[in-house]
Amino acid sequence: MIKRGYLLVCIVIFTFIHAQQKYYESMIAIDVAIKQNNYKEAYTILQGIKEPLSDLNKRTALDIYLKNDKKKPALKLIRELGEINYHVKYMLTKDSLILKAMTKERFYKAYNKGLKKFIVNYNQEFSDIITESQYLDQYVRTNESFTKLKRETDFLKETDLSNYKRISQQIDKYGFPTAKTIGQHNLNNLDLILMHCTRYDDSIYTKVVSYYEAAIKNKNLRPTDLGYLIDDHDAVILQEKATTFGLKTQTSKEGQKLYEEKKITIMDLIKDKKYIEFKPIKDIKNVDALRKKYFLPMVWQQAILNEIKKLPPGYERKYD
């Protein structure tokens, strides 16, 4: 007979996972509605979410409230975005919905109130290491003087592993960071740095995956961060032609041919969505079931979100 305490634990775990699933499915549905410029539907879905929003979803929620003329909850979110030091330059743009709804003074009053909380929670030591690591990560990859050095030495590898060593020491000391402790901008940079670090050692990759899984359960990272990490490992390390989730995209043969014939420029290739397609997917028949397990958008949803014109061959839509 199953003990009552054990059964209770199982029920709690199932309820928690179900709530997570519903939350992430709702956020994906919101992103799809916004992509289709349906802010009324997005607002309805948002109102149906019972648990607290992730800090990483609050910028999206702010636009939904502003589009539906809900100034009171919008001001609350502006304050909460201050609490994660969400960069103002990405909020007060030339065509900002915020400036159409309120004065700058009203915005800054709410934002600065939240920013005071961020300053109290801010981990300066960890943030400085991420900033330095991000600079080195990009410098050795983009500076022309490193082209030959990267080809003939292990300098790039040494830089990435040095970054990982410093960051992992901080994680051991403080735990995996959140937007509230290092700011959303630094959290985004950390994701890129760690992805590069996982390309040399399977033990590092496994460790980072475990970090991400825990952070996603706590809504401190996006599920797509883990999905891209796994697909990157498939493509870069395992050198497989097909990826697990198909989150990574590629240039179509048509686009590549036009570029090689000099009929379009590299910028045309990058900017024009019609030249983008899904990378091959390992188990195309069951990919949506796997994506669902990892709280990722279904393939058909990703096609809408990324403006990909064609669904991959062999794909069948099974989930709405």
CSV table of N, CA, C and O in Angstrom, one decimal, residues 88-165:
chain,number,residue,atom,x,y,z
A,88,VAL,N,16.4,51.3,-19.5
A,88,VAL,CA,15.4,52.3,-19.9
A,88,VAL,C,15.4,52.6,-21.4
A,88,VAL,O,14.4,52.8,-22.0
A,89,LYS,N,16.6,52.5,-22.0
A,89,LYS,CA,16.7,52.8,-23.4
A,89,LYS,C,15.9,51.8,-24.3
A,89,LYS,O,15.5,52.2,-25.4
A,90,TYR,N,15.6,50.7,-23.7
A,90,TYR,CA,14.7,49.7,-24.5
A,90,TYR,C,13.2,49.9,-24.2
A,90,TYR,O,12.4,49.3,-24.7
A,91,MET,N,12.9,50.8,-23.3
A,91,MET,CA,11.6,51.1,-22.9
A,91,MET,C,11.1,52.5,-23.4
A,91,MET,O,10.0,52.6,-24.0
A,92,LEU,N,11.9,53.5,-23.3
A,92,LEU,CA,11.5,54.8,-23.8
A,92,LEU,C,12.1,55.1,-25.2
A,92,LEU,O,12.8,56.0,-25.4
A,93,THR,N,11.7,54.2,-26.1
A,93,THR,CA,12.1,54.4,-27.5
A,93,THR,C,11.2,55.5,-28.1
A,93,THR,O,10.2,56.0,-27.6
A,94,LYS,N,11.6,55.8,-29.4
A,94,LYS,CA,10.9,56.9,-30.1
A,94,LYS,C,9.4,56.7,-30.2
A,94,LYS,O,8.6,57.6,-30.1
A,95,ASP,N,9.0,55.4,-30.5
A,95,ASP,CA,7.6,55.1,-30.6
A,95,ASP,C,7.1,54.3,-29.4
A,95,ASP,O,6.1,53.5,-29.5
A,96,SER,N,7.6,54.6,-28.2
A,96,SER,CA,7.3,53.9,-27.0
A,96,SER,C,5.8,54.0,-26.7
A,96,SER,O,5.2,55.1,-26.7
A,97,LEU,N,5.2,52.9,-26.3
A,97,LEU,CA,3.8,52.9,-25.8
A,97,LEU,C,3.8,53.7,-24.5
A,97,LEU,O,2.7,54.3,-24.1
A,98,ILE,N,4.8,53.6,-23.7
A,98,ILE,CA,4.9,54.2,-22.4
A,98,ILE,C,4.7,55.7,-22.5
A,98,ILE,O,3.8,56.3,-21.8
A,99,LEU,N,5.4,56.4,-23.4
A,99,LEU,CA,5.3,57.8,-23.6
A,99,LEU,C,4.0,58.3,-24.2
A,99,LEU,O,3.6,59.4,-24.0
A,100,LYS,N,3.2,57.4,-24.8
A,100,LYS,CA,1.9,57.7,-25.3
A,100,LYS,C,0.9,57.6,-24.1
A,100,LYS,O,-0.2,58.2,-24.2
A,101,ALA,N,1.3,56.9,-23.1
A,101,ALA,CA,0.3,56.6,-22.0
A,101,ALA,C,0.6,57.5,-20.8
A,101,ALA,O,-0.4,57.8,-20.0
A,102,MET,N,1.8,58.0,-20.6
A,102,MET,CA,2.1,58.8,-19.4
A,102,MET,C,3.3,59.7,-19.7
A,102,MET,O,4.0,59.6,-20.7
A,103,THR,N,3.5,60.6,-18.8
A,103,THR,CA,4.7,61.5,-18.9
A,103,THR,C,6.0,60.8,-18.5
A,103,THR,O,5.9,59.8,-17.8
A,104,LYS,N,7.1,61.4,-18.9
A,104,LYS,CA,8.4,60.8,-18.4
A,104,LYS,C,8.5,60.8,-16.9
A,104,LYS,O,9.1,59.9,-16.3
A,105,GLU,N,8.0,61.9,-16.3
A,105,GLU,CA,8.1,62.1,-14.9
A,105,GLU,C,7.4,61.0,-14.2
A,105,GLU,O,7.9,60.4,-13.2
A,106,ARG,N,6.2,60.6,-14.7
A,106,ARG,CA,5.4,59.6,-14.0
A,106,ARG,C,6.1,58.2,-14.2
A,106,ARG,O,6.1,57.4,-13.3
A,107,PHE,N,6.7,58.0,-15.4
A,107,PHE,CA,7.4,56.8,-15.6
A,107,PHE,C,8.6,56.6,-14.7
A,107,PHE,O,8.8,55.6,-14.0
A,108,TYR,N,9.4,57.7,-14.6
A,108,TYR,CA,10.6,57.6,-13.8
A,108,TYR,C,10.3,57.5,-12.3
A,108,TYR,O,11.1,56.9,-11.5
A,109,LYS,N,9.2,58.1,-11.9
A,109,LYS,CA,8.8,58.0,-10.4
A,109,LYS,C,8.6,56.5,-10.1
A,109,LYS,O,9.0,56.0,-9.0
A,110,ALA,N,7.9,55.8,-11.0
A,110,ALA,CA,7.6,54.3,-10.7
A,110,ALA,C,8.9,53.5,-10.9
A,110,ALA,O,9.2,52.7,-10.1
A,111,TYR,N,9.6,53.8,-12.0
A,111,TYR,CA,10.8,53.0,-12.3
A,111,TYR,C,11.9,53.1,-11.2
A,111,TYR,O,12.5,52.2,-10.7
A,112,ASN,N,12.1,54.4,-10.8
A,112,ASN,CA,13.2,54.6,-9.8
A,112,ASN,C,12.8,54.0,-8.4
A,112,ASN,O,13.7,53.6,-7.6
A,113,LYS,N,11.5,53.9,-8.1
A,113,LYS,CA,11.1,53.2,-6.9
A,113,LYS,C,11.5,51.8,-6.9
A,113,LYS,O,12.0,51.2,-5.9
A,114,GLY,N,11.4,51.1,-8.1
A,114,GLY,CA,11.8,49.8,-8.2
A,114,GLY,C,13.4,49.7,-8.2
A,114,GLY,O,13.9,48.7,-7.6
A,115,LEU,N,14.0,50.6,-8.8
A,115,LEU,CA,15.5,50.6,-9.0
A,115,LEU,C,16.1,50.7,-7.6
A,115,LEU,O,17.2,50.1,-7.4
A,116,LYS,N,15.5,51.3,-6.6
A,116,LYS,CA,16.1,51.4,-5.3
A,116,LYS,C,16.1,50.0,-4.7
A,116,LYS,O,17.1,49.6,-4.0
A,117,LYS,N,15.1,49.1,-5.0
A,117,LYS,CA,15.1,47.8,-4.5
A,117,LYS,C,16.2,47.0,-5.2
A,117,LYS,O,16.9,46.1,-4.6
A,118,PHE,N,16.4,47.2,-6.5
A,118,PHE,CA,17.5,46.5,-7.2
A,118,PHE,C,18.8,46.8,-6.6
A,118,PHE,O,19.7,45.9,-6.4
A,119,ILE,N,19.1,48.0,-6.3
A,119,ILE,CA,20.4,48.4,-5.7
A,119,ILE,C,20.6,47.7,-4.4
A,119,ILE,O,21.8,47.3,-4.1
A,120,VAL,N,19.6,47.5,-3.6
A,120,VAL,CA,19.7,46.7,-2.3
A,120,VAL,C,20.1,45.3,-2.6
A,120,VAL,O,20.9,44.7,-1.9
A,121,ASN,N,19.5,44.7,-3.6
A,121,ASN,CA,19.7,43.2,-3.9
A,121,ASN,C,20.9,43.0,-4.8
A,121,ASN,O,21.3,41.8,-5.0
A,122,TYR,N,21.4,44.0,-5.4
A,122,TYR,CA,22.4,43.9,-6.5
A,122,TYR,C,23.7,43.2,-6.0
A,122,TYR,O,24.3,43.6,-5.0
A,123,ASN,N,24.2,42.2,-6.8
A,123,ASN,CA,25.4,41.5,-6.5
A,123,ASN,C,26.5,42.1,-7.4
A,123,ASN,O,26.7,41.7,-8.5
A,124,GLN,N,27.2,43.1,-6.9
A,124,GLN,CA,28.2,43.8,-7.6
A,124,GLN,C,29.4,42.9,-8.1
A,124,GLN,O,29.8,43.0,-9.2
A,125,GLU,N,29.8,42.1,-7.2
A,125,GLU,CA,30.9,41.2,-7.5
A,125,GLU,C,30.6,40.3,-8.7
A,125,GLU,O,31.4,40.2,-9.7
A,126,PHE,N,29.5,39.6,-8.6
A,126,PHE,CA,29.0,38.7,-9.7
A,126,PHE,C,28.8,39.5,-11.0
A,126,PHE,O,29.2,39.0,-12.1
A,127,SER,N,28.2,40.6,-10.9
A,127,SER,CA,27.9,41.4,-12.1
A,127,SER,C,29.1,41.9,-12.8
A,127,SER,O,29.2,41.9,-14.0
A,128,ASP,N,30.1,42.3,-12.0
A,128,ASP,CA,31.4,42.7,-12.6
A,128,ASP,C,32.1,41.6,-13.4
A,128,ASP,O,32.6,41.8,-14.5
A,129,ILE,N,32.0,40.4,-12.8
A,129,ILE,CA,32.7,39.2,-13.5
A,129,ILE,C,31.9,38.9,-14.8
A,129,ILE,O,32.6,38.6,-15.8
A,130,ILE,N,30.6,39.0,-14.8
A,130,ILE,CA,29.8,38.8,-16.0
A,130,ILE,C,30.2,39.8,-17.1
A,130,ILE,O,30.4,39.5,-18.3
A,131,THR,N,30.2,41.1,-16.7
A,131,THR,CA,30.6,42.2,-17.6
A,131,THR,C,31.9,42.0,-18.2
A,131,THR,O,32.1,42.1,-19.4
A,132,GLU,N,32.9,41.6,-17.4
A,132,GLU,CA,34.3,41.4,-17.9
A,132,GLU,C,34.3,40.2,-18.8
A,132,GLU,O,35.0,40.2,-19.9
A,133,SER,N,33.6,39.1,-18.4
A,133,SER,CA,33.6,37.9,-19.2
A,133,SER,C,32.9,38.1,-20.6
A,133,SER,O,33.4,37.6,-21.6
A,134,GLN,N,31.9,38.9,-20.6
A,134,GLN,CA,31.1,39.2,-21.8
A,134,GLN,C,32.0,40.0,-22.8
A,134,GLN,O,32.0,39.7,-24.0
A,135,TYR,N,32.8,40.9,-22.2
A,135,TYR,CA,33.7,41.7,-23.0
A,135,TYR,C,34.7,40.8,-23.7
A,135,TYR,O,35.0,40.9,-24.9
A,136,LEU,N,35.4,39.9,-22.9
A,136,LEU,CA,36.4,39.0,-23.4
A,136,LEU,C,35.8,38.1,-24.4
A,136,LEU,O,36.4,37.8,-25.5
A,137,ASP,N,34.6,37.5,-24.1
A,137,ASP,CA,33.9,36.6,-25.0
A,137,ASP,C,33.7,37.2,-26.4
A,137,ASP,O,34.0,36.6,-27.4
A,138,GLN,N,33.3,38.4,-26.4
A,138,GLN,CA,33.0,39.1,-27.7
A,138,GLN,C,34.3,39.6,-28.4
A,138,GLN,O,34.4,39.6,-29.6
A,139,TYR,N,35.2,40.1,-27.6
A,139,TYR,CA,36.4,40.7,-28.1
A,139,TYR,C,37.2,39.7,-28.9
A,139,TYR,O,37.7,40.0,-30.1
A,140,VAL,N,37.4,38.5,-28.4
A,140,VAL,CA,38.2,37.5,-29.1
A,140,VAL,C,37.5,36.9,-30.3
A,140,VAL,O,38.1,36.3,-31.1
A,141,ARG,N,36.2,37.1,-30.3
A,141,ARG,CA,35.4,36.6,-31.5
A,141,ARG,C,35.2,37.6,-32.6
A,141,ARG,O,35.0,37.2,-33.7
A,142,THR,N,35.4,38.9,-32.3
A,142,THR,CA,35.1,39.9,-33.3
A,142,THR,C,36.3,40.7,-33.7
A,142,THR,O,36.2,41.4,-34.8
A,143,ASN,N,37.3,40.8,-32.9
A,143,ASN,CA,38.5,41.6,-33.2
A,143,ASN,C,39.3,41.0,-34.3
A,143,ASN,O,39.7,39.8,-34.2
A,144,GLU,N,39.6,41.7,-35.4
A,144,GLU,CA,40.3,41.1,-36.6
A,144,GLU,C,41.7,40.6,-36.2
A,144,GLU,O,42.2,39.7,-36.8
A,145,SER,N,42.3,41.3,-35.2
A,145,SER,CA,43.7,40.9,-34.9
A,145,SER,C,43.8,39.5,-34.3
A,145,SER,O,44.8,38.9,-34.2
A,146,PHE,N,42.6,38.9,-33.9
A,146,PHE,CA,42.6,37.6,-33.3
A,146,PHE,C,42.3,36.5,-34.3
A,146,PHE,O,42.3,35.3,-34.0
A,147,THR,N,42.0,36.9,-35.6
A,147,THR,CA,41.6,35.9,-36.6
A,147,THR,C,42.7,34.8,-36.7
A,147,THR,O,42.3,33.6,-36.6
A,148,LYS,N,43.9,35.1,-36.9
A,148,LYS,CA,45.0,34.2,-37.1
A,148,LYS,C,45.2,33.4,-35.7
A,148,LYS,O,45.4,32.2,-35.7
A,149,LEU,N,45.2,34.2,-34.7
A,149,LEU,CA,45.5,33.6,-33.3
A,149,LEU,C,44.4,32.5,-33.0
A,149,LEU,O,44.8,31.5,-32.5
A,150,LYS,N,43.2,32.8,-33.3
A,150,LYS,CA,42.1,31.9,-33.0
A,150,LYS,C,42.3,30.6,-33.8
A,150,LYS,O,42.0,29.5,-33.4
A,151,ARG,N,42.9,30.7,-35.0
A,151,ARG,CA,43.0,29.6,-35.9
A,151,ARG,C,44.2,28.7,-35.5
A,151,ARG,O,44.2,27.5,-35.6
A,152,GLU,N,45.3,29.3,-35.0
A,152,GLU,CA,46.5,28.6,-34.8
A,152,GLU,C,46.8,28.3,-33.3
A,152,GLU,O,47.7,27.6,-33.0
A,153,THR,N,46.0,28.7,-32.4
A,153,THR,CA,46.2,28.4,-31.0
A,153,THR,C,44.9,28.1,-30.3
A,153,THR,O,43.8,28.1,-31.0
A,154,ASP,N,44.9,27.8,-29.1
A,154,ASP,CA,43.7,27.5,-28.3
A,154,ASP,C,43.3,28.7,-27.5
A,154,ASP,O,42.6,28.6,-26.4
A,155,PHE,N,43.6,29.9,-28.0
A,155,PHE,CA,43.4,31.1,-27.2
A,155,PHE,C,41.9,31.3,-26.9
A,155,PHE,O,41.5,31.7,-25.8
A,156,LEU,N,41.0,31.0,-27.9
A,156,LEU,CA,39.6,31.2,-27.7
A,156,LEU,C,39.1,30.2,-26.6
A,156,LEU,O,38.3,30.6,-25.8
A,157,LYS,N,39.5,29.0,-26.7
A,157,LYS,CA,39.2,28.0,-25.7
A,157,LYS,C,39.7,28.4,-24.3
A,157,LYS,O,38.9,28.3,-23.3
A,158,GLU,N,40.9,28.9,-24.2
A,158,GLU,CA,41.4,29.3,-23.0
A,158,GLU,C,40.6,30.5,-22.4
A,158,GLU,O,40.4,30.5,-21.2
A,159,THR,N,40.2,31.4,-23.2
A,159,THR,CA,39.4,32.5,-22.8
A,159,THR,C,38.0,32.1,-22.2
A,159,THR,O,37.6,32.5,-21.2
A,160,ASP,N,37.4,31.2,-23.0
A,160,ASP,CA,36.0,30.7,-22.6
A,160,ASP,C,36.1,29.9,-21.3
A,160,ASP,O,35.3,30.0,-20.4
A,161,LEU,N,37.1,29.0,-21.2
A,161,LEU,CA,37.3,28.2,-19.9
A,161,LEU,C,37.7,29.1,-18.7
A,161,LEU,O,37.3,28.8,-17.6
A,162,SER,N,38.4,30.1,-19.0
A,162,SER,CA,38.8,31.1,-17.9
A,162,SER,C,37.5,31.8,-17.4
A,162,SER,O,37.3,31.9,-16.2
A,163,ASN,N,36.7,32.2,-18.4
A,163,ASN,CA,35.4,32.8,-18.0
A,163,ASN,C,34.5,31.8,-17.2
A,163,ASN,O,33.9,32.2,-16.2
A,164,TYR,N,34.5,30.6,-17.6
A,164,TYR,CA,33.7,29.6,-16.9
A,164,TYR,C,34.2,29.4,-15.5
A,164,TYR,O,33.4,29.3,-14.6
A,165,LYS,N,35.5,29.3,-15.3
A,165,LYS,CA,36.0,29.1,-14.0
A,165,LYS,C,35.6,30.2,-13.0
A,165,LYS,O,35.2,29.9,-11.9
